[in-house]
Amino acid sequence: MEKNAESIQQLRQENQRLHKRLSEAIACKRGVIDEAFNKRGVEKEAYRNMSEKDALTVQDQKVLSKTKRLNAQKHITQTKQQHLEELRREYQRMKAEAGGGAPSADAHARKKEEEAMKLRAQENRLEKIQFKCKEAENITVNYQKVKRHLQVRLDVVHVTPLQMISCSMFFSSTHFSPWSLLFPSLTSGPQEESLTFQGILDSLEAEILKCREELNKMQILNQEARSSKKAAKVTS
């Protein structure tokens, strides 16, 4: 009997200790919530019965949602600002035209800025055209090499594997694939009984002429871009 009383007393003490720890934990949790939601009574009451982890998860979700809304609003604001700036420039241009007098210092500065932007655009265009011209020149050179290589073998009637390997060295640096010419049966129609190099030469000659025409066009555009660049520099 005395032993049972001691056990009961120990259990009561343990129960009191656990209750105390629970109360401290609840008080600590409430303290964290109170501190985090200071001066926000409605939200504080909503989170009071949540654990710190649950409250943090909910807050993370809210932050993510608000971040998405903020990014969307920033994009809208940026778009409207760009549109406003375009309208402002258009208004200043119309105002200067309506005045009919000498342009103001601001109008002159805006004009110089617009001319500088046009000049940069022309320079970018010029670089692209120069790159395309160089590429067209390289392709033309490669086609001419292939033509010379095939011309010395014009007496051969059939295409052999050795000739295929020899030709591939010249086509490796171009975007043109001669295999559709060498083996048309792989792509369309029945297999031809024979295929001479003269047909290949004719096709390559047509490709060379096409490439030269494209190169001439690019050179004309190149010259136009250079002229525009010089004119923009003279007026600035």
C-alpha positions as semicolon CSV with decimal commas, in nm:
position;residue;x (nm);y (nm);z (nm)
1;M;0,000;0,000;0,000
2;E;0,278;0,239;0,094
3;K;0,459;0,150;-0,228
4;N;0,152;0,233;-0,437
5;A;0,124;0,570;-0,265
6;E;0,483;0,650;-0,353
7;S;0,419;0,554;-0,718
8;I;0,111;0,774;-0,729
9;Q;0,307;1,063;-0,582
10;Q;0,583;1,020;-0,841
11;L;0,329;1,007;-1,125
12;R;0,166;1,323;-0,998
13;Q;0,498;1,501;-0,989
14;E;0,583;1,381;-1,338
15;N;0,241;1,493;-1,461
16;Q;0,293;1,837;-1,307
17;R;0,635;1,863;-1,469
18;L;0,495;1,772;-1,812
19;H;0,212;2,021;-1,771
20;K;0,465;2,286;-1,688
21;R;0,673;2,207;-1,997
22;L;0,359;2,212;-2,212
23;S;0,258;2,549;-2,071
24;E;0,605;2,687;-2,136
25;A;0,599;2,558;-2,494
26;I;0,256;2,710;-2,557
27;A;0,368;3,037;-2,404
28;C;0,682;3,034;-2,617
29;K;0,481;2,966;-2,933
30;R;0,240;3,246;-2,849
31;G;0,534;3,471;-2,783
32;V;0,673;3,401;-3,129
33;I;0,335;3,460;-3,292
34;D;0,278;3,778;-3,089
35;E;0,618;3,912;-3,185
36;A;0,580;3,824;-3,553
37;F;0,230;3,973;-3,581
38;N;0,275;4,273;-3,356
39;K;0,009;4,539;-3,422
40;R;-0,184;4,299;-3,645
41;G;-0,445;4,164;-3,411
42;V;-0,668;3,987;-3,662
43;E;-0,383;3,788;-3,819
44;K;-0,233;3,717;-3,477
45;E;-0,554;3,550;-3,359
46;A;-0,572;3,343;-3,680
47;Y;-0,220;3,206;-3,623
48;R;-0,241;3,165;-3,246
49;N;-0,343;2,798;-3,257
50;M;-0,088;2,707;-3,529
51;S;0,256;2,564;-3,478
52;E;0,556;2,766;-3,585
53;K;0,609;2,538;-3,886
54;D;0,248;2,566;-4,005
55;A;0,249;2,943;-3,959
56;L;0,575;2,967;-4,154
57;T;0,434;2,754;-4,438
58;V;0,127;2,974;-4,466
59;Q;0,342;3,285;-4,465
60;D;0,569;3,141;-4,737
61;Q;0,267;3,079;-4,957
62;K;0,143;3,433;-4,901
63;V;0,487;3,577;-4,977
64;L;0,508;3,375;-5,300
65;S;0,163;3,493;-5,408
66;K;0,242;3,855;-5,330
67;T;0,577;3,827;-5,510
68;K;0,403;3,707;-5,826
69;R;0,157;3,994;-5,804
70;L;0,442;4,238;-5,750
71;N;0,631;4,110;-6,055
72;A;0,316;4,139;-6,266
73;Q;0,260;4,495;-6,147
74;K;0,624;4,582;-6,220
75;H;0,586;4,452;-6,575
76;I;0,268;4,655;-6,626
77;T;0,434;4,964;-6,481
78;Q;0,739;4,925;-6,704
79;T;0,520;4,883;-7,014
80;K;0,317;5,192;-6,929
81;Q;0,631;5,393;-6,860
82;Q;0,773;5,300;-7,200
83;H;0,447;5,396;-7,367
84;L;0,442;5,724;-7,173
85;E;0,797;5,800;-7,282
86;E;0,705;5,735;-7,645
87;L;0,405;5,969;-7,616
88;R;0,623;6,231;-7,451
89;R;0,876;6,219;-7,734
90;E;0,599;6,237;-7,991
91;Y;0,446;6,536;-7,813
92;Q;0,779;6,719;-7,807
93;R;0,832;6,647;-8,175
94;M;0,488;6,778;-8,267
95;K;0,539;7,081;-8,044
96;A;0,869;7,163;-8,214
97;E;0,712;7,126;-8,558
98;A;0,417;7,347;-8,462
99;G;0,646;7,618;-8,323
100;G;0,811;7,670;-8,659
101;G;1,105;7,852;-8,497
102;A;1,451;7,746;-8,396
103;P;1,447;7,428;-8,188
104;S;1,506;7,461;-7,818
105;A;1,804;7,314;-7,638
106;D;1,594;7,019;-7,518
107;A;1,463;6,952;-7,867
108;H;1,817;6,969;-8,005
109;A;1,939;6,725;-7,740
110;R;1,653;6,486;-7,814
111;K;1,728;6,509;-8,184
112;K;2,093;6,423;-8,123
113;E;1,988;6,131;-7,904
114;E;1,753;5,998;-8,173
115;E;2,026;6,035;-8,435
116;A;2,269;5,850;-8,210
117;M;2,016;5,568;-8,170
118;K;1,971;5,551;-8,548
119;L;2,348;5,545;-8,592
120;R;2,383;5,254;-8,349
121;A;2,106;5,070;-8,533
122;Q;2,287;5,126;-8,864
123;E;2,613;5,002;-8,713
124;N;2,445;4,685;-8,589
125;R;2,288;4,632;-8,930
126;L;2,625;4,690;-9,095
127;E;2,792;4,427;-8,875
128;K;2,521;4,171;-8,959
129;I;2,552;4,241;-9,330
130;Q;2,931;4,212;-9,317
131;F;2,898;3,876;-9,140
132;K;2,653;3,748;-9,402
133;C;2,877;3,870;-9,684
134;K;3,174;3,688;-9,534
135;E;2,969;3,371;-9,495
136;A;2,849;3,391;-9,856
137;E;3,207;3,443;-9,977
138;N;3,324;3,135;-9,784
139;I;3,044;2,923;-9,928
140;T;3,127;3,043;-10,281
141;V;3,495;2,954;-10,235
142;N;3,401;2,605;-10,112
143;Y;3,169;2,548;-10,409
144;Q;3,444;2,653;-10,648
145;K;3,686;2,409;-10,484
146;V;3,431;2,131;-10,526
147;K;3,377;2,227;-10,888
148;R;3,751;2,213;-10,966
149;H;3,781;1,883;-10,781
150;L;3,498;1,725;-10,979
151;Q;3,601;1,876;-11,313
152;V;3,921;1,667;-11,329
153;R;3,712;1,351;-11,282
154;L;3,451;1,430;-11,543
155;D;3,545;1,123;-11,751
156;V;3,422;0,891;-11,474
157;V;3,064;0,779;-11,524
158;H;2,966;0,618;-11,198
159;V;3,014;0,751;-10,848
160;T;3,237;0,528;-10,636
161;P;3,278;0,520;-10,256
162;L;3,633;0,659;-10,294
163;Q;3,499;0,959;-10,486
164;M;3,227;1,007;-10,224
165;I;3,491;1,028;-9,949
166;S;3,705;1,265;-10,157
167;C;3,411;1,499;-10,219
168;S;3,303;1,499;-9,855
169;M;3,626;1,681;-9,758
170;F;3,513;1,983;-9,960
171;F;3,148;1,978;-9,846
172;S;3,228;1,945;-9,475
173;S;3,249;2,323;-9,419
174;T;2,932;2,416;-9,617
175;H;2,558;2,376;-9,554
176;F;2,505;2,214;-9,895
177;S;2,462;1,836;-9,898
178;P;2,558;1,669;-10,228
179;W;2,435;1,326;-10,127
180;S;2,084;1,403;-10,249
181;L;2,246;1,453;-10,590
182;L;2,470;1,146;-10,570
183;F;2,198;0,911;-10,441
184;P;1,853;1,043;-10,543
185;S;1,703;0,698;-10,481
186;L;1,746;0,752;-10,107
187;T;1,496;1,038;-10,110
188;S;1,263;1,002;-10,409
189;G;1,187;0,794;-10,720
190;P;1,340;0,470;-10,844
191;Q;1,716;0,427;-10,850
192;E;1,885;0,559;-11,163
193;E;2,113;0,317;-11,345
194;S;2,394;0,571;-11,378
195;L;2,478;0,922;-11,260
196;T;2,761;1,125;-11,412
197;F;2,959;1,401;-11,256
198;Q;2,835;1,640;-11,524
199;G;2,494;1,650;-11,355
200;I;2,658;1,722;-11,022
201;L;2,865;2,000;-11,181
202;D;2,553;2,157;-11,330
203;S;2,380;2,155;-10,993
204;L;2,685;2,300;-10,821
205;E;2,716;2,569;-11,089
206;A;2,355;2,671;-11,023
207;E;2,424;2,687;-10,649
208;I;2,734;2,900;-10,710
209;L;2,537;3,146;-10,924
210;K;2,267;3,165;-10,659
211;C;2,529;3,228;-10,392
212;R;2,692;3,500;-10,601
213;E;2,357;3,675;-10,647
214;E;2,302;3,668;-10,272
215;L;2,654;3,803;-10,218
216;N;2,589;4,091;-10,459
217;K;2,269;4,180;-10,274
218;M;2,452;4,173;-9,943
219;Q;2,727;4,397;-10,080
220;I;2,468;4,651;-10,197
221;L;2,305;4,651;-9,853
222;N;2,650;4,687;-9,701
223;Q;2,719;4,996;-9,910
224;E;2,380;5,146;-9,821
225;A;2,446;5,095;-9,451
226;R;2,788;5,260;-9,482
227;S;2,638;5,558;-9,664
228;S;2,369;5,597;-9,398
229;K;2,634;5,585;-9,127
230;K;2,838;5,860;-9,295
231;A;2,528;6,077;-9,348
232;A;2,428;6,040;-8,983
233;K;2,776;6,146;-8,871
234;V;2,771;6,453;-9,098
235;T;2,436;6,576;-8,962
236;S;2,530;6,519;-8,596
